[in-house]
Coordinates of C-alpha atoms and ligand atoms in Angstrom, one line a residue:
M1287 CA -4.7 9.8 41.3
T1288 CA -4.3 6.6 43.3
E1289 CA -7.1 4.1 43.3
T1290 CA -6.4 2.1 46.4
Q1291 CA -7.9 2.8 49.8
T1292 CA -5.7 2.7 52.8
L1293 CA -6.5 0.6 55.8
S1294 CA -7.3 2.8 58.8
G1295 CA -8.3 1.2 62.0
T1296 CA -9.8 4.0 64.1
A1297 CA -11.6 4.5 67.4
V1298 CA -15.1 5.7 68.1
D1299 CA -15.8 6.8 71.7
G1300 CA -12.5 5.4 72.7
Q1301 CA -13.5 1.9 71.5
P1302 CA -11.3 0.1 69.0
V1303 CA -13.0 -0.6 65.8
P1304 CA -12.1 -2.8 62.9
G1305 CA -10.0 -1.6 60.0
R1306 CA -11.4 0.0 56.9
P1307 CA -12.6 -2.6 54.4
V1308 CA -10.0 -3.3 51.6
L1309 CA -12.4 -4.9 49.0
H1310 CA -15.4 -2.6 49.6
Y1311 CA -16.0 1.1 49.0
T1312 CA -16.2 3.4 51.9
A1313 CA -16.3 7.2 51.8
K1314 CA -13.1 8.6 53.4
N1315 CA -14.7 10.2 56.5
T1316 CA -18.4 10.6 55.8
W1317 CA -21.7 8.7 55.7
L1318 CA -23.0 6.8 52.7
N1319 CA -26.2 4.8 51.8
D1320 CA -27.7 3.7 48.5
P1321 CA -25.6 3.4 45.4
N1322 CA -26.9 5.9 42.8
G1323 CA -26.3 6.6 39.1
L1324 CA -24.1 3.6 38.5
V1325 CA -22.6 4.1 35.0
F1326 CA -19.7 2.7 33.0
S1327 CA -17.9 4.8 30.4
E1328 CA -14.5 4.5 28.7
G1329 CA -13.1 1.8 31.0
T1330 CA -14.2 3.5 34.2
Y1331 CA -17.0 2.5 36.5
H1332 CA -18.7 5.5 38.2
L1333 CA -20.3 5.0 41.6
F1334 CA -22.5 7.8 42.8
Y1335 CA -24.1 7.4 46.1
Q1336 CA -26.3 8.8 48.9
N1337 CA -23.8 10.8 51.0
N1338 CA -23.8 13.2 53.9
P1339 CA -20.8 15.4 53.0
H1340 CA -20.8 16.9 56.5
G1341 CA -21.1 14.0 58.8
N1342 CA -21.2 10.2 59.3
V1343 CA -24.8 9.8 60.0
W1344 CA -27.7 10.1 57.5
G1345 CA -28.5 13.8 56.6
N1346 CA -27.7 16.6 54.1
M1347 CA -28.4 14.0 51.4
S1348 CA -26.3 14.6 48.3
W1349 CA -24.6 12.5 45.7
G1350 CA -21.1 11.5 46.5
H1351 CA -18.9 10.1 43.7
A1352 CA -16.2 7.5 43.3
T1353 CA -14.6 5.8 40.3
S1354 CA -12.9 2.5 39.7
R1355 CA -11.5 0.5 36.8
N1356 CA -11.8 -2.9 38.4
L1357 CA -14.8 -2.5 40.8
V1358 CA -12.7 -3.2 43.9
S1359 CA -10.2 -0.2 44.2
W1360 CA -12.0 3.1 44.2
A1361 CA -11.0 6.7 44.1
E1362 CA -13.2 9.3 45.9
H1363 CA -14.1 12.5 44.1
P1364 CA -15.8 15.8 45.2
V1365 CA -19.5 15.7 45.9
A1366 CA -21.3 15.5 42.6
I1367 CA -24.8 16.8 43.2
A1368 CA -25.4 18.6 46.5
A1369 CA -28.4 19.2 48.7
D1370 CA -29.4 22.9 48.8
A1371 CA -31.8 25.1 50.8
D1372 CA -34.8 23.7 48.9
E1373 CA -34.1 20.0 48.5
D1374 CA -32.2 16.9 49.6
V1375 CA -30.9 14.9 46.6
F1376 CA -32.3 11.4 47.1
S1377 CA -31.6 8.3 45.1
G1378 CA -31.8 7.9 41.3
S1379 CA -29.8 6.9 38.2
I1380 CA -27.7 8.2 35.4
V1381 CA -28.0 7.7 31.7
I1382 CA -25.5 8.8 29.0
D1383 CA -27.8 10.6 26.5
T1384 CA -25.8 9.7 23.4
A1385 CA -28.3 11.2 21.0
N1386 CA -28.8 14.3 23.1
T1387 CA -32.5 13.6 23.3
S1388 CA -32.7 15.9 26.3
G1389 CA -31.0 18.8 24.6
L1390 CA -28.9 19.3 27.7
G1391 CA -25.7 18.7 25.8
T1392 CA -24.7 18.7 22.2
A1393 CA -24.6 15.9 19.6
D1394 CA -20.8 16.0 19.7
A1395 CA -20.7 16.1 23.5
P1396 CA -23.6 14.0 24.7
P1397 CA -24.7 14.9 28.2
W1398 CA -24.7 12.6 31.2
V1399 CA -28.2 13.0 32.7
A1400 CA -28.9 12.2 36.3
V1401 CA -32.5 11.5 37.3
Y1402 CA -32.8 11.9 41.0
T1403 CA -35.5 12.5 43.6
S1404 CA -35.9 16.0 45.0
A1405 CA -37.0 15.5 48.6
Y1406 CA -38.3 19.0 49.2
K1407 CA -37.4 20.6 52.6
E1408 CA -39.3 22.7 55.1
G1409 CA -39.5 26.2 53.6
S1410 CA -39.6 25.0 50.0
P1411 CA -42.9 25.8 48.1
R1412 CA -43.1 22.0 47.5
A1413 CA -42.2 21.1 51.1
G1414 CA -43.2 17.6 52.1
T1415 CA -43.3 16.2 48.6
Q1416 CA -40.9 14.1 46.5
A1417 CA -40.6 14.4 42.8
Q1418 CA -38.2 13.5 40.0
S1419 CA -35.6 16.0 38.8
L1420 CA -32.6 16.2 36.4
A1421 CA -29.0 17.3 36.6
Y1422 CA -26.6 17.1 33.7
S1423 CA -22.8 16.9 33.2
A1424 CA -20.7 17.8 30.3
D1425 CA -17.5 16.4 31.8
Q1426 CA -18.1 12.7 32.3
G1427 CA -19.8 13.1 35.6
M1428 CA -17.2 15.2 37.4
T1429 CA -19.4 18.3 37.7
W1430 CA -23.1 18.7 37.5
T1431 CA -25.8 21.4 36.9
K1432 CA -29.3 21.0 38.2
F1433 CA -31.9 21.5 35.4
A1434 CA -33.7 24.8 35.6
G1435 CA -37.0 23.2 34.8
N1436 CA -37.0 20.8 37.8
P1437 CA -38.9 18.8 38.9
V1438 CA -39.7 17.1 35.6
L1439 CA -42.1 14.6 37.1
S1440 CA -44.3 15.2 40.2
R1441 CA -47.4 13.5 41.5
S1442 CA -47.5 16.0 44.4
T1443 CA -47.1 13.1 46.8
A1444 CA -44.8 12.6 49.7
N1445 CA -43.1 9.3 48.9
F1446 CA -42.6 9.2 45.1
R1447 CA -38.9 8.4 44.6
D1448 CA -35.9 6.5 43.5
P1449 CA -36.1 6.7 39.6
K1450 CA -34.2 4.2 37.6
V1451 CA -34.1 5.1 33.9
F1452 CA -33.0 3.0 31.0
W1453 CA -33.4 3.0 27.2
Y1454 CA -36.0 0.6 25.9
D1455 CA -35.8 -0.5 22.2
G1456 CA -39.4 -1.5 21.3
D1457 CA -40.8 -2.8 18.0
R1458 CA -42.1 0.7 17.2
G1459 CA -39.0 2.7 18.2
G1460 CA -37.1 3.3 21.4
Y1461 CA -37.7 5.5 24.4
W1462 CA -36.6 6.1 27.9
V1463 CA -38.4 4.1 30.6
M1464 CA -38.4 5.1 34.3
V1465 CA -39.3 2.8 37.2
A1466 CA -39.9 4.6 40.5
V1467 CA -41.9 3.8 43.6
E1468 CA -44.8 5.2 45.6
A1469 CA -43.0 3.8 48.7
H1470 CA -46.0 3.7 51.1
D1471 CA -48.4 2.2 48.5
H1472 CA -45.9 -0.7 47.7
T1473 CA -46.2 0.1 44.0
V1474 CA -43.6 0.5 41.3
L1475 CA -44.6 3.1 38.7
L1476 CA -43.5 3.0 35.1
Y1477 CA -43.2 6.1 32.9
R1478 CA -41.8 6.8 29.4
S1479 CA -40.2 9.7 27.7
G1480 CA -38.5 10.7 24.5
N1481 CA -36.4 13.5 26.0
L1482 CA -36.0 12.8 29.7
R1483 CA -38.0 16.0 30.5
E1484 CA -41.6 15.1 29.8
W1485 CA -42.9 11.8 31.2
E1486 CA -45.9 9.8 30.3
Y1487 CA -47.5 7.4 32.7
L1488 CA -47.4 3.7 31.5
S1489 CA -48.5 1.4 34.3
E1490 CA -47.8 0.2 37.8
F1491 CA -46.9 -3.0 39.5
G1492 CA -47.8 -4.0 43.1
P1493 CA -48.5 -4.4 45.9
A1494 CA -47.2 -8.0 45.7
H1495 CA -45.3 -10.4 47.9
A1496 CA -43.5 -8.6 50.8
T1497 CA -45.3 -5.4 51.8
G1498 CA -44.3 -5.1 55.4
G1499 CA -42.4 -1.8 54.8
E1500 CA -41.8 0.9 52.3
W1501 CA -40.9 -0.1 48.7
E1502 CA -37.7 1.6 47.6
C1503 CA -35.1 1.7 44.8
P1504 CA -36.5 -0.4 42.0
D1505 CA -34.7 -1.7 38.9
L1506 CA -35.9 -3.4 35.7
F1507 CA -33.7 -5.2 33.2
A1508 CA -33.7 -8.1 30.8
L1509 CA -31.5 -11.2 31.0
P1510 CA -31.4 -14.4 28.9
V1511 CA -32.2 -17.6 30.8
D1512 CA -29.3 -20.0 30.9
G1513 CA -27.6 -17.8 28.3
N1514 CA -30.2 -18.5 25.7
A1515 CA -30.8 -15.4 23.7
G1516 CA -34.1 -16.8 22.5
M1517 CA -35.4 -17.0 26.0
V1518 CA -35.2 -13.5 27.6
K1519 CA -36.9 -12.7 30.8
W1520 CA -37.3 -9.3 32.7
V1521 CA -36.4 -8.9 36.3
L1522 CA -38.0 -6.3 38.5
T1523 CA -36.1 -5.8 41.7
V1524 CA -37.7 -3.9 44.6
N1525 CA -36.2 -3.1 48.0
I1526 CA -38.3 -3.1 51.1
N1527 CA -37.7 -1.5 54.5
P1528 CA -38.6 -2.9 57.0
G1529 CA -40.2 -6.3 56.3
A1530 CA -37.4 -8.1 54.4
V1531 CA -36.8 -11.8 54.9
A1532 CA -33.9 -11.4 57.4
G1533 CA -35.6 -8.5 59.2
G1534 CA -35.3 -4.8 58.4
S1535 CA -34.0 -3.8 55.0
G1536 CA -33.7 -6.2 52.0
G1537 CA -34.5 -6.7 48.3
Q1538 CA -37.0 -8.9 46.7
Y1539 CA -37.4 -9.6 42.9
F1540 CA -39.9 -10.7 40.4
I1541 CA -39.3 -12.4 37.1
G1542 CA -41.7 -11.9 34.2
E1543 CA -42.4 -10.0 31.0
F1544 CA -42.1 -6.3 30.1
D1545 CA -43.8 -5.3 26.8
G1546 CA -42.7 -1.7 26.8
V1547 CA -45.7 -0.6 28.9
R1548 CA -46.4 -3.1 31.7
F1549 CA -44.4 -5.5 33.7
T1550 CA -46.2 -8.8 34.4
A1551 CA -44.7 -11.3 36.9
D1552 CA -44.7 -15.0 35.9
H1553 CA -45.4 -16.4 39.4
L1554 CA -47.2 -14.4 42.0
L1555 CA -48.1 -16.0 45.2
A1556 CA -51.5 -14.9 46.5
A1557 CA -51.4 -13.3 50.0
A1558 CA -54.7 -14.9 50.8
P1559 CA -54.6 -18.3 49.2
A1560 CA -57.5 -20.6 48.6
P1561 CA -59.3 -22.1 51.7
G1562 CA -57.2 -24.9 53.1
A1563 CA -53.9 -23.8 51.5
S1564 CA -51.3 -22.1 53.7
A1565 CA -50.5 -18.5 53.3
P1566 CA -47.0 -17.8 51.8
T1567 CA -44.3 -16.7 54.2
L1568 CA -41.5 -14.3 53.4
R1569 CA -39.2 -17.3 52.7
D1570 CA -41.5 -18.3 49.8
Y1571 CA -40.6 -15.2 47.9
Q1572 CA -37.5 -14.5 45.7
W1573 CA -34.8 -12.4 47.5
L1574 CA -31.7 -10.8 46.2
D1575 CA -29.9 -11.7 49.4
W1576 CA -30.9 -13.6 52.6
G1577 CA -28.6 -11.6 55.0
R1578 CA -29.2 -8.5 57.0
D1579 CA -27.0 -6.1 55.0
Y1580 CA -27.7 -5.9 51.3
Y1581 CA -30.0 -3.1 50.4
A1582 CA -30.9 -0.7 47.6
A1583 CA -29.0 -2.7 45.0
V1584 CA -29.1 -1.2 41.5
S1585 CA -27.4 -2.0 38.2
F1586 CA -25.0 -0.1 36.0
S1587 CA -26.0 1.7 32.9
N1588 CA -23.9 0.9 29.8
A1589 CA -21.9 -1.9 31.5
P1590 CA -19.5 -3.5 29.0
D1591 CA -20.6 -6.6 26.9
N1592 CA -24.2 -6.3 28.1
R1593 CA -23.2 -7.5 31.5
R1594 CA -25.7 -6.8 34.3
I1595 CA -23.6 -5.6 37.3
V1596 CA -25.1 -4.4 40.5
I1597 CA -23.9 -2.9 43.8
G1598 CA -25.8 -2.8 47.0
W1599 CA -25.5 -0.8 50.2
M1600 CA -24.1 -3.1 52.9
S1601 CA -26.2 -2.1 55.8
N1602 CA -29.6 -2.2 57.3
W1603 CA -31.8 0.8 58.4
D1604 CA -32.4 -1.1 61.7
Y1605 CA -28.9 0.0 62.9
A1606 CA -27.1 1.8 60.0
N1607 CA -26.6 5.0 61.9
Q1608 CA -25.0 3.3 64.8
T1609 CA -22.5 0.8 63.3
P1610 CA -19.2 1.1 65.2
T1611 CA -16.9 2.5 62.5
G1612 CA -15.3 5.9 62.0
P1613 CA -14.7 8.4 60.7
W1614 CA -16.5 6.7 57.8
R1615 CA -19.8 4.9 58.2
S1616 CA -21.3 2.2 55.8
A1617 CA -19.7 0.4 52.9
M1618 CA -20.9 -0.7 49.5
S1619 CA -21.2 -4.4 48.8
L1620 CA -18.9 -6.1 46.3
A1621 CA -20.1 -5.7 42.7
R1622 CA -22.1 -8.7 41.6
E1623 CA -22.7 -10.0 38.1
L1624 CA -26.2 -11.2 37.6
S1625 CA -27.5 -13.9 35.2
L1626 CA -30.7 -16.1 35.1
A1627 CA -30.7 -19.8 35.3
M1628 CA -33.4 -22.5 35.6
V1629 CA -33.2 -23.8 39.1
G1630 CA -35.8 -26.3 40.3
G1631 CA -38.0 -25.8 37.2
R1632 CA -38.1 -22.0 37.3
P1633 CA -35.8 -19.1 36.5
Q1634 CA -33.9 -17.4 39.3
L1635 CA -31.1 -14.9 39.6
I1636 CA -27.5 -16.2 39.9
Q1637 CA -25.1 -13.8 41.5
K1638 CA -21.3 -13.9 41.3
P1639 CA -19.0 -11.5 43.0
V1640 CA -16.9 -9.5 40.6
L1641 CA -13.3 -10.0 41.8
P1642 CA -10.5 -9.1 39.5
D1643 CA -7.5 -11.3 39.6
L1644 CA -6.4 -10.2 43.0
A1645 CA -4.5 -13.3 43.6
E1646 CA -1.9 -12.5 41.1
S1647 CA -1.9 -8.7 41.6
Q1648 CA -2.1 -8.3 45.4
G1649 CA -3.0 -11.4 47.3
R1650 CA -1.4 -14.5 48.6
V1651 CA -3.0 -17.8 47.6
F1652 CA -3.3 -20.9 49.9
G1653 CA -4.6 -24.3 48.8
L1654 CA -5.5 -27.5 50.4
A1655 CA -3.1 -30.3 49.5
T1656 CA -5.5 -33.1 50.3
A1657 CA -9.1 -33.4 51.4
V1658 CA -9.8 -33.1 55.1
T1659 CA -12.5 -35.0 56.9
V1660 CA -13.7 -34.2 60.4
E1661 CA -16.2 -36.1 62.5
D1662 CA -18.0 -34.5 65.5
S1663 CA -15.1 -32.1 65.8
S1664 CA -13.5 -29.0 64.4
R1665 CA -10.1 -28.5 62.8
P1666 CA -8.3 -25.3 61.7
V1667 CA -7.7 -25.2 58.0
H1668 CA -6.3 -21.7 57.5
S1669 CA -4.9 -18.9 59.7
S1670 CA -4.6 -15.3 58.5
S1671 CA -2.7 -12.5 59.9
S1672 CA -4.1 -9.2 61.2
G1673 CA -5.4 -6.8 58.6
E1674 CA -6.1 -9.4 55.8
A1675 CA -9.3 -9.8 53.9
L1676 CA -10.0 -13.3 52.7
I1677 CA -11.6 -14.8 49.6
I1678 CA -12.4 -18.4 50.4
R1679 CA -13.6 -20.9 47.9
A1680 CA -14.6 -24.2 49.5
E1681 CA -16.4 -27.4 48.5
F1682 CA -17.8 -29.8 51.1
L1683 CA -18.8 -33.4 50.4
A1684 CA -21.6 -34.1 52.8
G1685 CA -21.2 -37.1 55.0
T1686 CA -23.3 -38.2 58.0
A1687 CA -23.0 -34.8 59.8
R1688 CA -26.3 -33.3 60.8
R1689 CA -24.6 -29.8 60.6
F1690 CA -21.3 -28.8 59.0
G1691 CA -19.5 -25.7 57.9
L1692 CA -16.8 -23.2 58.8
D1693 CA -16.1 -21.1 61.9
F1694 CA -14.3 -17.8 61.4
R1695 CA -12.5 -17.4 64.7
E1696 CA -11.2 -13.9 65.4
T1697 CA -7.9 -14.0 67.2
G1698 CA -6.1 -11.4 69.3
P1699 CA -2.4 -10.6 69.4
A1700 CA -1.5 -13.8 71.4
G1701 CA -3.7 -16.0 69.2
E1702 CA -6.5 -16.0 71.8
V1703 CA -10.0 -16.3 70.3
T1704 CA -11.9 -13.0 70.7
G1705 CA -15.1 -13.8 68.8
Q1706 CA -16.4 -15.8 66.0
T1707 CA -18.8 -15.9 63.1
T1708 CA -20.1 -19.3 62.1
L1709 CA -21.4 -20.7 58.8
R1710 CA -23.5 -23.9 59.0
Y1711 CA -25.3 -26.2 56.6
D1712 CA -28.2 -28.0 58.2
A1713 CA -28.5 -31.3 56.3
A1714 CA -32.0 -32.1 57.3
G1715 CA -33.4 -28.6 56.9
G1716 CA -31.5 -27.9 53.7
D1717 CA -30.5 -24.5 55.1
L1718 CA -27.3 -22.5 55.2
A1719 CA -26.9 -20.1 58.1
V1720 CA -24.6 -17.3 59.2
D1721 CA -24.5 -16.7 62.9
R1722 CA -22.9 -13.4 64.0
T1723 CA -24.2 -13.4 67.6
G1724 CA -20.7 -14.2 68.9
S1725 CA -18.8 -12.0 66.5
G1726 CA -16.7 -9.1 67.7
N1727 CA -18.8 -6.0 68.6
A1728 CA -22.3 -7.4 68.3
G1729 CA -23.7 -5.3 71.2
F1730 CA -23.7 -1.8 69.7
H1731 CA -27.4 -2.2 68.8
P1732 CA -30.1 -4.6 70.2
L1733 CA -31.2 -5.5 66.6
F1734 CA -27.7 -6.4 65.4
P1735 CA -27.0 -9.9 66.9
S1736 CA -28.7 -12.3 64.5
V1737 CA -28.7 -15.6 62.6
E1738 CA -29.6 -15.5 59.0
S1739 CA -30.4 -18.5 56.8
C1740 CA -31.3 -19.4 53.3
P1741 CA -32.5 -22.6 51.6
V1742 CA -29.7 -24.4 49.8
T1743 CA -29.9 -27.7 47.9
L1744 CA -26.8 -29.9 47.7
R1745 CA -25.8 -31.1 44.2
D1746 CA -24.6 -34.7 44.2
G1747 CA -23.9 -34.2 47.9
V1748 CA -21.7 -31.2 47.4
L1749 CA -22.0 -27.7 48.9
A1750 CA -19.9 -25.1 47.0
L1751 CA -19.3 -21.8 48.8
E1752 CA -17.5 -18.6 47.9
I1753 CA -17.0 -16.4 50.9
V1754 CA -15.5 -12.9 51.1
L1755 CA -14.5 -11.8 54.6
D1756 CA -13.5 -8.2 54.7
H1757 CA -12.8 -6.3 57.9
C1758 CA -16.4 -5.7 58.7
S1759 CA -18.4 -8.0 56.5
V1760 CA -19.0 -11.5 55.3
E1761 CA -20.6 -12.2 51.9
V1762 CA -21.5 -15.8 51.2
F1763 CA -22.3 -17.0 47.6
A1764 CA -23.7 -20.6 47.8
Q1765 CA -23.9 -23.1 45.0
H1766 CA -22.1 -20.9 42.5
G1767 CA -24.3 -17.9 43.2
E1768 CA -27.8 -19.5 43.6
S1769 CA -28.2 -17.9 47.0
T1770 CA -26.3 -15.3 49.0
I1771 CA -26.0 -14.1 52.5
T1772 CA -24.5 -10.7 53.3
D1773 CA -23.9 -9.7 56.9
L1774 CA -21.8 -7.0 58.6
V1775 CA -19.5 -8.2 61.5
F1776 CA -17.3 -6.0 63.6
P1777 CA -14.4 -8.2 64.9
A1778 CA -11.7 -6.6 67.1
P1779 CA -8.6 -6.0 65.0
G1780 CA -6.6 -9.2 64.7
G1781 CA -6.2 -12.3 62.7
R1782 CA -8.7 -15.0 61.7
T1783 CA -8.6 -18.8 61.9
V1784 CA -10.9 -20.7 59.6
C1785 CA -12.0 -24.0 61.1
L1786 CA -13.8 -26.9 59.5
V1787 CA -16.6 -28.1 61.7
A1788 CA -19.0 -31.2 61.8
D1789 CA -21.7 -32.0 64.3
G1790 CA -23.5 -35.3 64.6
G1791 CA -21.3 -37.1 62.0
D1792 CA -18.7 -36.4 59.5
V1793 CA -18.0 -34.1 56.5
T1794 CA -15.2 -33.8 54.0
L1795 CA -13.7 -30.5 52.8
S1796 CA -12.8 -31.6 49.4
K1797 CA -11.5 -28.3 48.0
L1798 CA -10.3 -25.1 49.6
S1799 CA -8.5 -22.1 48.3
V1800 CA -7.9 -18.9 50.2
V1801 CA -6.7 -15.6 48.8
A1802 CA -5.4 -13.3 51.5
I1803 CA -5.3 -9.6 50.7
G1804 CA -4.0 -6.7 52.8
Ligands
LIG1314 C1 -33.3 3.9 50.6 C2 -33.7 5.4 50.7 C3 -34.3 5.8 49.4 C4 -34.1 7.3 49.4 C5 -32.7 7.4 50.1 C6 -32.5 8.6 51.0 O1 -32.3 3.5 51.5 O2 -34.6 5.6 51.8 O3 -35.7 5.5 49.2 O4 -34.1 7.9 48.1 O5 -32.6 6.2 50.9 O6 -31.2 8.6 51.4

């Protein structure tokens, strides 16, 4: 079985579209959305995901399946858990039930258990409700059987979904914990179980912070702060659609304590503050990503060395069904490794892309011999050929420029500029912005052209960026993962020229390395 995806520039309605991403998972010729049931076992990462096996728009929701050994090159497998006449198979998670607590395997052959949402269809006795169900696998996730006793947890409500299950080791023994949402109520519900079949209500969290849309796809996990095993905090992530910071879909998170029953956030901003104080805005909350296209991120079960690795869906419900690609539609984000660090006096998530040593295995590496300074001008610092994905690591030493950054100019066969995505740091505002309004095909949906920004603080006058440009996306990791912006872009097929830009003064690009892959 080969684990590399082929590049395939294709056309939709006669229009040229960008090539298939090389560093991101796409299904061969179908639709995908949320990552589901991320699980690591015996050197292999399994990615299950919301998939329409019969088309490239949302529908017939089933779990697709892909595997990878390095989180970049993926092999697609047959559909794992399929929709049937009674239910769509919505998002959820997978645990390896090592002690066979569920009885769905044997002690010698522990079952993999998927906990998913049954979205009951018209004609089902449970039509209109959503409840949590099980499926199990005896062959490392390749084939699945739905549990005869489904659903295992129902509230007889219409929007109870997206169970994420993990093993919790408490002072008085361990048990399974499920976090799921009542999407319309903006609440995360917590349950516990000894056997994955019977669930006991524990508590709930929310509404809190952003509540302008449905809450979806929660996750809950512990991480040490600054690597200090004596200072562990719990992170509750909750996705929201619409109503996220960049518009439409996005993910917020809360940091606090989990005592085995209840999650308590350390810092909650009151929606209606004391008289005289200003109400918080969306930008005052903590976000997993400040771009338009990072949604439904969840973490792997059983990741090696206790690493907390997440993957998100790289799209936005505002326009996901219309993105100009084909026959596939939607890609996963790069995998990200999460940690917690004290930043500005309080813990926050740090996110780093998981990129295996591509430079040596597949890519070509370019470096900057000496620092480059520009003043009120722009200068090309790298050109790439058609079909290449770029991993760019850059450090800027701020000078007098009011705004500085990089332009990613899309170039046609004769080197002509066909579009561009820009990245700018605004020195006075302390903001980093991605502008895709002039990028390739931005006109396929009225909500697509946009400018996204996030607060970024310089350190000793330095801005450090890691940028991954694939054929239809840009992911920016600022200040070694303190903040991220993920945006789709759809350039016409062609090369790219990276330009250093300064407005209203000067800036120095002190470090630059580019890995070109493809
Ligand atoms: C999030 C979501 C989930 C649901 C799934 C259906 O994108 O709406 O809440 O389980 O997608 O595909």
